[in-house]
Protein backbone atom coordinates (compact mmCIF):
# COMPACT_ATOMS: atom_id res chain seq x y z
CA UNK A 1 0.00 0.00 0.00
CA UNK A 2 2.92 2.33 0.67
CA UNK A 3 4.41 1.58 -2.77
CA UNK A 4 1.21 2.51 -4.64
CA UNK A 5 2.02 6.28 -4.85
CA UNK A 6 5.50 5.45 -6.09
CA UNK A 7 4.08 3.20 -8.79
CA UNK A 8 1.56 5.83 -9.95
CA UNK A 9 4.00 8.76 -9.94
CA UNK A 10 5.96 8.00 -13.17
CA UNK A 11 2.83 7.62 -15.35
CA UNK A 12 1.32 10.78 -13.86
CA UNK A 13 4.51 12.72 -14.47
CA UNK A 14 4.62 11.42 -18.02
CA UNK A 15 1.00 12.43 -18.54
CA UNK A 16 1.69 15.94 -17.22
CA UNK A 17 4.75 16.23 -19.45
CA UNK A 18 2.78 15.15 -22.53
CA UNK A 19 0.02 17.64 -21.66
CA UNK A 20 2.54 20.49 -21.32
CA UNK A 21 4.19 19.56 -24.63
CA UNK A 22 0.83 19.48 -26.41
CA UNK A 23 -0.13 22.88 -25.00
CA UNK A 24 3.22 24.30 -26.04
CA UNK A 25 2.82 22.87 -29.57
CA UNK A 26 -0.63 24.47 -29.87
CA UNK A 27 0.76 27.86 -28.86
CA UNK A 28 3.64 27.52 -31.34
CA UNK A 29 1.23 26.67 -34.17
CA UNK A 30 -0.95 29.65 -33.23
CA UNK A 31 2.06 31.97 -33.31
CA UNK A 32 3.16 30.63 -36.69
CA UNK A 33 -0.33 31.15 -38.11
CA UNK A 34 -0.36 34.71 -36.74
CA UNK A 35 2.96 35.39 -38.46
CA UNK A 36 1.88 33.89 -41.78
CA UNK A 37 -1.19 36.11 -42.08
CA UNK A 38 0.91 39.28 -41.80
CA UNK A 39 0.96 40.97 -45.20
CA UNK A 40 4.00 39.89 -47.23
CA UNK A 41 5.30 37.16 -44.94
CA UNK A 42 4.16 34.20 -47.04
CA UNK A 43 5.51 35.76 -50.26
CA UNK A 44 8.91 36.59 -48.78
CA UNK A 45 9.09 33.18 -47.09
CA UNK A 46 8.53 31.49 -50.45
CA UNK A 47 11.19 33.70 -52.06
CA UNK A 48 13.60 32.88 -49.26
CA UNK A 49 12.90 29.16 -49.66
CA UNK A 50 13.71 29.32 -53.37
CA UNK A 51 16.85 31.39 -52.86
CA UNK A 52 18.12 29.09 -50.12
CA UNK A 53 17.36 26.04 -52.26
CA UNK A 54 19.54 27.39 -55.06
CA UNK A 55 22.17 28.60 -52.60
CA UNK A 56 22.58 25.28 -50.79
CA UNK A 57 22.49 23.37 -54.06
CA UNK A 58 25.40 25.45 -55.29
CA UNK A 59 27.17 25.31 -51.96
CA UNK A 60 27.19 21.51 -51.86
CA UNK A 61 27.18 20.52 -55.53
CA UNK A 62 29.26 23.20 -57.25
CA UNK A 63 32.66 21.64 -56.43
CA UNK A 64 31.36 18.24 -57.57
CA UNK A 65 29.99 19.74 -60.78
CA UNK A 66 33.24 21.56 -61.52
CA UNK A 67 35.28 18.39 -61.02
CA UNK A 68 32.83 16.50 -63.24
CA UNK A 69 33.43 18.94 -66.12
CA UNK A 70 37.19 18.53 -65.84
CA UNK A 71 38.55 20.85 -63.14
CA UNK A 72 41.01 19.52 -60.58
CA UNK A 73 39.80 19.28 -56.99
CA UNK A 74 41.85 22.26 -55.80
CA UNK A 75 40.76 24.47 -58.72
CA UNK A 76 37.12 23.48 -58.28
CA UNK A 77 37.30 24.32 -54.56
CA UNK A 78 38.92 27.69 -55.27
CA UNK A 79 36.32 28.59 -57.88
CA UNK A 80 33.47 27.46 -55.62
CA UNK A 81 35.03 29.55 -52.85
CA UNK A 82 34.69 32.60 -55.08
CA UNK A 83 30.91 32.06 -54.97
CA UNK A 84 30.98 32.04 -51.15
CA UNK A 85 33.17 35.14 -50.93
CA UNK A 86 30.82 36.88 -53.35
CA UNK A 87 27.95 36.07 -51.00
CA UNK A 88 29.73 37.75 -48.10
CA UNK A 89 30.58 40.82 -50.16
CA UNK A 90 27.04 41.00 -51.58
CA UNK A 91 25.41 40.77 -48.17
CA UNK A 92 27.53 43.60 -46.78
CA UNK A 93 27.34 45.80 -49.89
CA UNK A 94 23.61 45.52 -50.51
CA UNK A 95 22.91 45.81 -46.80
CA UNK A 96 24.68 49.17 -46.74
CA UNK A 97 22.99 50.25 -49.99
CA UNK A 98 19.48 49.44 -48.77
CA UNK A 99 20.12 51.04 -45.39
CA UNK A 100 21.17 54.25 -47.13
CA UNK A 101 18.18 54.16 -49.50
CA UNK A 102 15.66 53.49 -46.75
CA UNK A 103 17.07 56.13 -44.46
CA UNK A 104 15.90 58.75 -46.96
CA UNK A 105 12.61 57.30 -48.19
CA UNK A 106 10.12 54.65 -47.19
CA UNK A 107 9.85 52.38 -50.22
CA UNK A 108 9.85 48.61 -49.95
CA UNK A 109 13.05 46.64 -50.05
CA UNK A 110 11.62 44.61 -52.92
CA UNK A 111 12.64 47.50 -55.16
CA UNK A 112 16.21 46.37 -54.55
CA UNK A 113 15.57 42.63 -54.15
CA UNK A 114 13.76 42.00 -57.43
CA UNK A 115 16.52 43.44 -59.64
CA UNK A 116 19.12 41.56 -57.60
CA UNK A 117 17.38 38.24 -58.21
CA UNK A 118 16.85 39.00 -61.91
CA UNK A 119 20.52 39.89 -62.29
CA UNK A 120 21.47 36.68 -60.42
CA UNK A 121 19.36 34.61 -62.83
CA UNK A 122 20.95 36.32 -65.83
CA UNK A 123 24.41 35.72 -64.36
CA UNK A 124 23.71 32.02 -63.86
CA UNK A 125 22.63 31.65 -67.48
CA UNK A 126 25.69 33.65 -68.52
CA UNK A 127 27.88 31.39 -66.40
CA UNK A 128 26.44 28.30 -68.02
CA UNK A 129 27.06 29.64 -71.50
CA UNK A 130 30.32 31.60 -71.19
CA UNK A 131 32.28 29.86 -68.48
CA UNK A 132 31.34 26.28 -69.29
CA UNK A 133 30.70 26.24 -73.04
CA UNK A 134 32.84 29.02 -74.51
CA UNK A 135 35.75 29.47 -72.11
CA UNK A 136 35.73 26.37 -69.91
CA UNK A 137 39.43 26.40 -69.03
CA UNK A 138 39.74 29.98 -67.79
CA UNK A 139 39.86 30.07 -63.98
CA UNK A 140 39.49 33.85 -63.88
CA UNK A 141 36.29 33.89 -65.93
CA UNK A 142 34.77 31.05 -63.92
CA UNK A 143 35.78 32.62 -60.61
CA UNK A 144 34.58 36.11 -61.56
CA UNK A 145 31.20 34.93 -62.81
CA UNK A 146 30.62 32.77 -59.75
CA UNK A 147 31.73 35.64 -57.51
CA UNK A 148 29.12 37.88 -59.15
CA UNK A 149 26.49 35.14 -58.85
CA UNK A 150 27.28 34.94 -55.14
CA UNK A 151 27.09 38.72 -54.76
CA UNK A 152 23.59 38.93 -56.19
CA UNK A 153 22.08 35.65 -55.00
CA UNK A 154 23.51 35.56 -51.48
CA UNK A 155 23.16 39.32 -51.15
CA UNK A 156 19.42 38.98 -51.70
CA UNK A 157 19.28 36.00 -49.30
CA UNK A 158 21.00 38.03 -46.58
CA UNK A 159 18.62 40.96 -47.15
CA UNK A 160 15.60 38.66 -46.95
CA UNK A 161 16.84 37.03 -43.77
CA UNK A 162 17.73 40.25 -41.99
CA UNK A 163 16.39 43.58 -43.20
CA UNK A 164 13.15 42.36 -44.80
CA UNK A 165 12.41 40.15 -41.80
CA UNK A 166 12.90 43.16 -39.51
CA UNK A 167 10.67 45.29 -41.72
CA UNK A 168 7.93 42.65 -41.71
CA UNK A 169 8.21 42.33 -37.95
CA UNK A 170 7.91 46.08 -37.53
CA UNK A 171 4.93 46.18 -39.88
CA UNK A 172 3.07 43.54 -37.91
CA UNK A 173 0.77 45.30 -35.51
CA UNK A 174 0.11 42.56 -33.03
CA UNK A 175 -0.53 44.15 -29.68
CA UNK A 176 -1.78 41.08 -27.86
CA UNK A 177 0.56 39.40 -25.49
CA UNK A 178 0.36 35.69 -25.09
CA UNK A 179 1.96 33.57 -22.44
CA UNK A 180 3.30 30.18 -23.23
CA UNK A 181 2.19 27.22 -21.15
CA UNK A 182 5.73 26.90 -19.83
CA UNK A 183 5.76 30.44 -18.44
CA UNK A 184 2.27 30.27 -16.99
PDB file of C-alpha atoms in Angstrom:
ATOM      1  CA  UNK A   1       0.000   0.000   0.000  1.00  0.00           C
ATOM      2  CA  UNK A   2       2.921   2.330   0.669  1.00  0.00           C
ATOM      3  CA  UNK A   3       4.410   1.583  -2.770  1.00  0.00           C
ATOM      4  CA  UNK A   4       1.212   2.508  -4.641  1.00  0.00           C
ATOM      5  CA  UNK A   5       2.019   6.284  -4.850  1.00  0.00           C
ATOM      6  CA  UNK A   6       5.497   5.451  -6.092  1.00  0.00           C
ATOM      7  CA  UNK A   7       4.080   3.201  -8.791  1.00  0.00           C
ATOM      8  CA  UNK A   8       1.561   5.833  -9.952  1.00  0.00           C
ATOM      9  CA  UNK A   9       4.001   8.763  -9.942  1.00  0.00           C
ATOM     10  CA  UNK A  10       5.958   8.001 -13.173  1.00  0.00           C
ATOM     11  CA  UNK A  11       2.832   7.617 -15.353  1.00  0.00           C
ATOM     12  CA  UNK A  12       1.317  10.776 -13.863  1.00  0.00           C
ATOM     13  CA  UNK A  13       4.509  12.721 -14.468  1.00  0.00           C
ATOM     14  CA  UNK A  14       4.621  11.425 -18.021  1.00  0.00           C
ATOM     15  CA  UNK A  15       0.996  12.429 -18.542  1.00  0.00           C
ATOM     16  CA  UNK A  16       1.688  15.943 -17.215  1.00  0.00           C
ATOM     17  CA  UNK A  17       4.751  16.227 -19.448  1.00  0.00           C
ATOM     18  CA  UNK A  18       2.777  15.149 -22.528  1.00  0.00           C
ATOM     19  CA  UNK A  19       0.021  17.640 -21.659  1.00  0.00           C
ATOM     20  CA  UNK A  20       2.543  20.490 -21.322  1.00  0.00           C
ATOM     21  CA  UNK A  21       4.186  19.564 -24.629  1.00  0.00           C
ATOM     22  CA  UNK A  22       0.828  19.481 -26.407  1.00  0.00           C
ATOM     23  CA  UNK A  23      -0.134  22.882 -24.998  1.00  0.00           C
ATOM     24  CA  UNK A  24       3.216  24.299 -26.044  1.00  0.00           C
ATOM     25  CA  UNK A  25       2.818  22.869 -29.574  1.00  0.00           C
ATOM     26  CA  UNK A  26      -0.630  24.468 -29.867  1.00  0.00           C
ATOM     27  CA  UNK A  27       0.765  27.859 -28.864  1.00  0.00           C
ATOM     28  CA  UNK A  28       3.639  27.521 -31.343  1.00  0.00           C
ATOM     29  CA  UNK A  29       1.232  26.669 -34.175  1.00  0.00           C
ATOM     30  CA  UNK A  30      -0.954  29.649 -33.234  1.00  0.00           C
ATOM     31  CA  UNK A  31       2.061  31.973 -33.310  1.00  0.00           C
ATOM     32  CA  UNK A  32       3.159  30.634 -36.694  1.00  0.00           C
ATOM     33  CA  UNK A  33      -0.326  31.153 -38.114  1.00  0.00           C
ATOM     34  CA  UNK A  34      -0.357  34.713 -36.741  1.00  0.00           C
ATOM     35  CA  UNK A  35       2.959  35.394 -38.460  1.00  0.00           C
ATOM     36  CA  UNK A  36       1.883  33.894 -41.783  1.00  0.00           C
ATOM     37  CA  UNK A  37      -1.191  36.107 -42.083  1.00  0.00           C
ATOM     38  CA  UNK A  38       0.910  39.278 -41.803  1.00  0.00           C
ATOM     39  CA  UNK A  39       0.959  40.966 -45.203  1.00  0.00           C
ATOM     40  CA  UNK A  40       3.998  39.894 -47.228  1.00  0.00           C
ATOM     41  CA  UNK A  41       5.304  37.157 -44.938  1.00  0.00           C
ATOM     42  CA  UNK A  42       4.156  34.198 -47.044  1.00  0.00           C
ATOM     43  CA  UNK A  43       5.505  35.757 -50.259  1.00  0.00           C
ATOM     44  CA  UNK A  44       8.907  36.593 -48.781  1.00  0.00           C
ATOM     45  CA  UNK A  45       9.087  33.181 -47.095  1.00  0.00           C
ATOM     46  CA  UNK A  46       8.530  31.491 -50.453  1.00  0.00           C
ATOM     47  CA  UNK A  47      11.190  33.699 -52.058  1.00  0.00           C
ATOM     48  CA  UNK A  48      13.604  32.875 -49.259  1.00  0.00           C
ATOM     49  CA  UNK A  49      12.901  29.163 -49.664  1.00  0.00           C
ATOM     50  CA  UNK A  50      13.715  29.318 -53.371  1.00  0.00           C
ATOM     51  CA  UNK A  51      16.851  31.387 -52.861  1.00  0.00           C
ATOM     52  CA  UNK A  52      18.121  29.086 -50.124  1.00  0.00           C
ATOM     53  CA  UNK A  53      17.356  26.041 -52.256  1.00  0.00           C
ATOM     54  CA  UNK A  54      19.543  27.388 -55.061  1.00  0.00           C
ATOM     55  CA  UNK A  55      22.175  28.598 -52.602  1.00  0.00           C
ATOM     56  CA  UNK A  56      22.575  25.278 -50.791  1.00  0.00           C
ATOM     57  CA  UNK A  57      22.490  23.367 -54.062  1.00  0.00           C
ATOM     58  CA  UNK A  58      25.402  25.450 -55.292  1.00  0.00           C
ATOM     59  CA  UNK A  59      27.173  25.314 -51.955  1.00  0.00           C
ATOM     60  CA  UNK A  60      27.193  21.514 -51.856  1.00  0.00           C
ATOM     61  CA  UNK A  61      27.178  20.516 -55.528  1.00  0.00           C
ATOM     62  CA  UNK A  62      29.256  23.198 -57.247  1.00  0.00           C
ATOM     63  CA  UNK A  63      32.657  21.641 -56.431  1.00  0.00           C
ATOM     64  CA  UNK A  64      31.364  18.236 -57.569  1.00  0.00           C
ATOM     65  CA  UNK A  65      29.987  19.744 -60.777  1.00  0.00           C
ATOM     66  CA  UNK A  66      33.238  21.561 -61.519  1.00  0.00           C
ATOM     67  CA  UNK A  67      35.283  18.390 -61.020  1.00  0.00           C
ATOM     68  CA  UNK A  68      32.829  16.501 -63.243  1.00  0.00           C
ATOM     69  CA  UNK A  69      33.427  18.937 -66.122  1.00  0.00           C
ATOM     70  CA  UNK A  70      37.187  18.532 -65.843  1.00  0.00           C
ATOM     71  CA  UNK A  71      38.550  20.853 -63.144  1.00  0.00           C
ATOM     72  CA  UNK A  72      41.012  19.524 -60.583  1.00  0.00           C
ATOM     73  CA  UNK A  73      39.796  19.279 -56.989  1.00  0.00           C
ATOM     74  CA  UNK A  74      41.847  22.259 -55.804  1.00  0.00           C
ATOM     75  CA  UNK A  75      40.761  24.467 -58.716  1.00  0.00           C
ATOM     76  CA  UNK A  76      37.121  23.485 -58.277  1.00  0.00           C
ATOM     77  CA  UNK A  77      37.298  24.315 -54.559  1.00  0.00           C
ATOM     78  CA  UNK A  78      38.918  27.689 -55.265  1.00  0.00           C
ATOM     79  CA  UNK A  79      36.316  28.589 -57.881  1.00  0.00           C
ATOM     80  CA  UNK A  80      33.473  27.456 -55.618  1.00  0.00           C
ATOM     81  CA  UNK A  81      35.031  29.546 -52.845  1.00  0.00           C
ATOM     82  CA  UNK A  82      34.688  32.600 -55.084  1.00  0.00           C
ATOM     83  CA  UNK A  83      30.907  32.063 -54.969  1.00  0.00           C
ATOM     84  CA  UNK A  84      30.978  32.041 -51.152  1.00  0.00           C
ATOM     85  CA  UNK A  85      33.173  35.137 -50.930  1.00  0.00           C
ATOM     86  CA  UNK A  86      30.824  36.882 -53.350  1.00  0.00           C
ATOM     87  CA  UNK A  87      27.950  36.074 -51.002  1.00  0.00           C
ATOM     88  CA  UNK A  88      29.731  37.750 -48.103  1.00  0.00           C
ATOM     89  CA  UNK A  89      30.576  40.824 -50.164  1.00  0.00           C
ATOM     90  CA  UNK A  90      27.044  41.005 -51.580  1.00  0.00           C
ATOM     91  CA  UNK A  91      25.414  40.771 -48.171  1.00  0.00           C
ATOM     92  CA  UNK A  92      27.532  43.599 -46.781  1.00  0.00           C
ATOM     93  CA  UNK A  93      27.344  45.798 -49.889  1.00  0.00           C
ATOM     94  CA  UNK A  94      23.613  45.523 -50.506  1.00  0.00           C
ATOM     95  CA  UNK A  95      22.906  45.812 -46.795  1.00  0.00           C
ATOM     96  CA  UNK A  96      24.681  49.171 -46.742  1.00  0.00           C
ATOM     97  CA  UNK A  97      22.988  50.251 -49.990  1.00  0.00           C
ATOM     98  CA  UNK A  98      19.482  49.444 -48.768  1.00  0.00           C
ATOM     99  CA  UNK A  99      20.121  51.040 -45.388  1.00  0.00           C
ATOM    100  CA  UNK A 100      21.169  54.252 -47.132  1.00  0.00           C
ATOM    101  CA  UNK A 101      18.176  54.157 -49.497  1.00  0.00           C
ATOM    102  CA  UNK A 102      15.659  53.485 -46.754  1.00  0.00           C
ATOM    103  CA  UNK A 103      17.075  56.127 -44.462  1.00  0.00           C
ATOM    104  CA  UNK A 104      15.898  58.754 -46.963  1.00  0.00           C
ATOM    105  CA  UNK A 105      12.614  57.297 -48.186  1.00  0.00           C
ATOM    106  CA  UNK A 106      10.123  54.652 -47.190  1.00  0.00           C
ATOM    107  CA  UNK A 107       9.852  52.381 -50.221  1.00  0.00           C
ATOM    108  CA  UNK A 108       9.850  48.612 -49.946  1.00  0.00           C
ATOM    109  CA  UNK A 109      13.054  46.643 -50.049  1.00  0.00           C
ATOM    110  CA  UNK A 110      11.620  44.611 -52.923  1.00  0.00           C
ATOM    111  CA  UNK A 111      12.635  47.501 -55.162  1.00  0.00           C
ATOM    112  CA  UNK A 112      16.207  46.374 -54.551  1.00  0.00           C
ATOM    113  CA  UNK A 113      15.565  42.632 -54.150  1.00  0.00           C
ATOM    114  CA  UNK A 114      13.755  42.001 -57.427  1.00  0.00           C
ATOM    115  CA  UNK A 115      16.516  43.444 -59.641  1.00  0.00           C
ATOM    116  CA  UNK A 116      19.123  41.564 -57.596  1.00  0.00           C
ATOM    117  CA  UNK A 117      17.381  38.244 -58.208  1.00  0.00           C
ATOM    118  CA  UNK A 118      16.848  39.000 -61.909  1.00  0.00           C
ATOM    119  CA  UNK A 119      20.524  39.886 -62.287  1.00  0.00           C
ATOM    120  CA  UNK A 120      21.473  36.682 -60.423  1.00  0.00           C
ATOM    121  CA  UNK A 121      19.363  34.609 -62.825  1.00  0.00           C
ATOM    122  CA  UNK A 122      20.950  36.319 -65.829  1.00  0.00           C
ATOM    123  CA  UNK A 123      24.414  35.724 -64.359  1.00  0.00           C
ATOM    124  CA  UNK A 124      23.713  32.018 -63.860  1.00  0.00           C
ATOM    125  CA  UNK A 125      22.628  31.648 -67.483  1.00  0.00           C
ATOM    126  CA  UNK A 126      25.689  33.646 -68.523  1.00  0.00           C
ATOM    127  CA  UNK A 127      27.884  31.389 -66.402  1.00  0.00           C
ATOM    128  CA  UNK A 128      26.443  28.297 -68.019  1.00  0.00           C
ATOM    129  CA  UNK A 129      27.063  29.642 -71.501  1.00  0.00           C
ATOM    130  CA  UNK A 130      30.319  31.600 -71.194  1.00  0.00           C
ATOM    131  CA  UNK A 131      32.282  29.857 -68.475  1.00  0.00           C
ATOM    132  CA  UNK A 132      31.336  26.284 -69.288  1.00  0.00           C
ATOM    133  CA  UNK A 133      30.698  26.240 -73.038  1.00  0.00           C
ATOM    134  CA  UNK A 134      32.839  29.022 -74.507  1.00  0.00           C
ATOM    135  CA  UNK A 135      35.754  29.469 -72.106  1.00  0.00           C
ATOM    136  CA  UNK A 136      35.725  26.371 -69.909  1.00  0.00           C
ATOM    137  CA  UNK A 137      39.432  26.397 -69.027  1.00  0.00           C
ATOM    138  CA  UNK A 138      39.735  29.978 -67.787  1.00  0.00           C
ATOM    139  CA  UNK A 139      39.862  30.070 -63.981  1.00  0.00           C
ATOM    140  CA  UNK A 140      39.493  33.852 -63.883  1.00  0.00           C
ATOM    141  CA  UNK A 141      36.288  33.891 -65.927  1.00  0.00           C
ATOM    142  CA  UNK A 142      34.769  31.053 -63.916  1.00  0.00           C
ATOM    143  CA  UNK A 143      35.778  32.620 -60.614  1.00  0.00           C
ATOM    144  CA  UNK A 144      34.582  36.108 -61.563  1.00  0.00           C
ATOM    145  CA  UNK A 145      31.197  34.934 -62.809  1.00  0.00           C
ATOM    146  CA  UNK A 146      30.623  32.775 -59.748  1.00  0.00           C
ATOM    147  CA  UNK A 147      31.734  35.643 -57.514  1.00  0.00           C
ATOM    148  CA  UNK A 148      29.118  37.883 -59.149  1.00  0.00           C
ATOM    149  CA  UNK A 149      26.493  35.142 -58.854  1.00  0.00           C
ATOM    150  CA  UNK A 150      27.277  34.939 -55.144  1.00  0.00           C
ATOM    151  CA  UNK A 151      27.088  38.720 -54.761  1.00  0.00           C
ATOM    152  CA  UNK A 152      23.589  38.933 -56.193  1.00  0.00           C
ATOM    153  CA  UNK A 153      22.081  35.646 -55.002  1.00  0.00           C
ATOM    154  CA  UNK A 154      23.513  35.560 -51.479  1.00  0.00           C
ATOM    155  CA  UNK A 155      23.156  39.318 -51.152  1.00  0.00           C
ATOM    156  CA  UNK A 156      19.422  38.975 -51.700  1.00  0.00           C
ATOM    157  CA  UNK A 157      19.276  36.001 -49.299  1.00  0.00           C
ATOM    158  CA  UNK A 158      21.000  38.031 -46.585  1.00  0.00           C
ATOM    159  CA  UNK A 159      18.622  40.956 -47.149  1.00  0.00           C
ATOM    160  CA  UNK A 160      15.603  38.659 -46.953  1.00  0.00           C
ATOM    161  CA  UNK A 161      16.839  37.030 -43.768  1.00  0.00           C
ATOM    162  CA  UNK A 162      17.726  40.249 -41.991  1.00  0.00           C
ATOM    163  CA  UNK A 163      16.390  43.578 -43.201  1.00  0.00           C
ATOM    164  CA  UNK A 164      13.152  42.362 -44.800  1.00  0.00           C
ATOM    165  CA  UNK A 165      12.409  40.153 -41.800  1.00  0.00           C
ATOM    166  CA  UNK A 166      12.905  43.155 -39.506  1.00  0.00           C
ATOM    167  CA  UNK A 167      10.667  45.294 -41.723  1.00  0.00           C
ATOM    168  CA  UNK A 168       7.934  42.650 -41.711  1.00  0.00           C
ATOM    169  CA  UNK A 169       8.205  42.325 -37.947  1.00  0.00           C
ATOM    170  CA  UNK A 170       7.909  46.082 -37.526  1.00  0.00           C
ATOM    171  CA  UNK A 171       4.928  46.175 -39.881  1.00  0.00           C
ATOM    172  CA  UNK A 172       3.067  43.540 -37.912  1.00  0.00           C
ATOM    173  CA  UNK A 173       0.768  45.298 -35.512  1.00  0.00           C
ATOM    174  CA  UNK A 174       0.110  42.564 -33.030  1.00  0.00           C
ATOM    175  CA  UNK A 175      -0.528  44.147 -29.684  1.00  0.00           C
ATOM    176  CA  UNK A 176      -1.780  41.079 -27.860  1.00  0.00           C
ATOM    177  CA  UNK A 177       0.560  39.401 -25.494  1.00  0.00           C
ATOM    178  CA  UNK A 178       0.358  35.689 -25.087  1.00  0.00           C
ATOM    179  CA  UNK A 179       1.963  33.571 -22.441  1.00  0.00           C
ATOM    180  CA  UNK A 180       3.300  30.184 -23.235  1.00  0.00           C
ATOM    181  CA  UNK A 181       2.187  27.225 -21.147  1.00  0.00           C
ATOM    182  CA  UNK A 182       5.727  26.898 -19.832  1.00  0.00           C
ATOM    183  CA  UNK A 183       5.760  30.439 -18.443  1.00  0.00           C
ATOM    184  CA  UNK A 184       2.268  30.265 -16.990  1.00  0.00           C
TER     185      UNK A 184
END
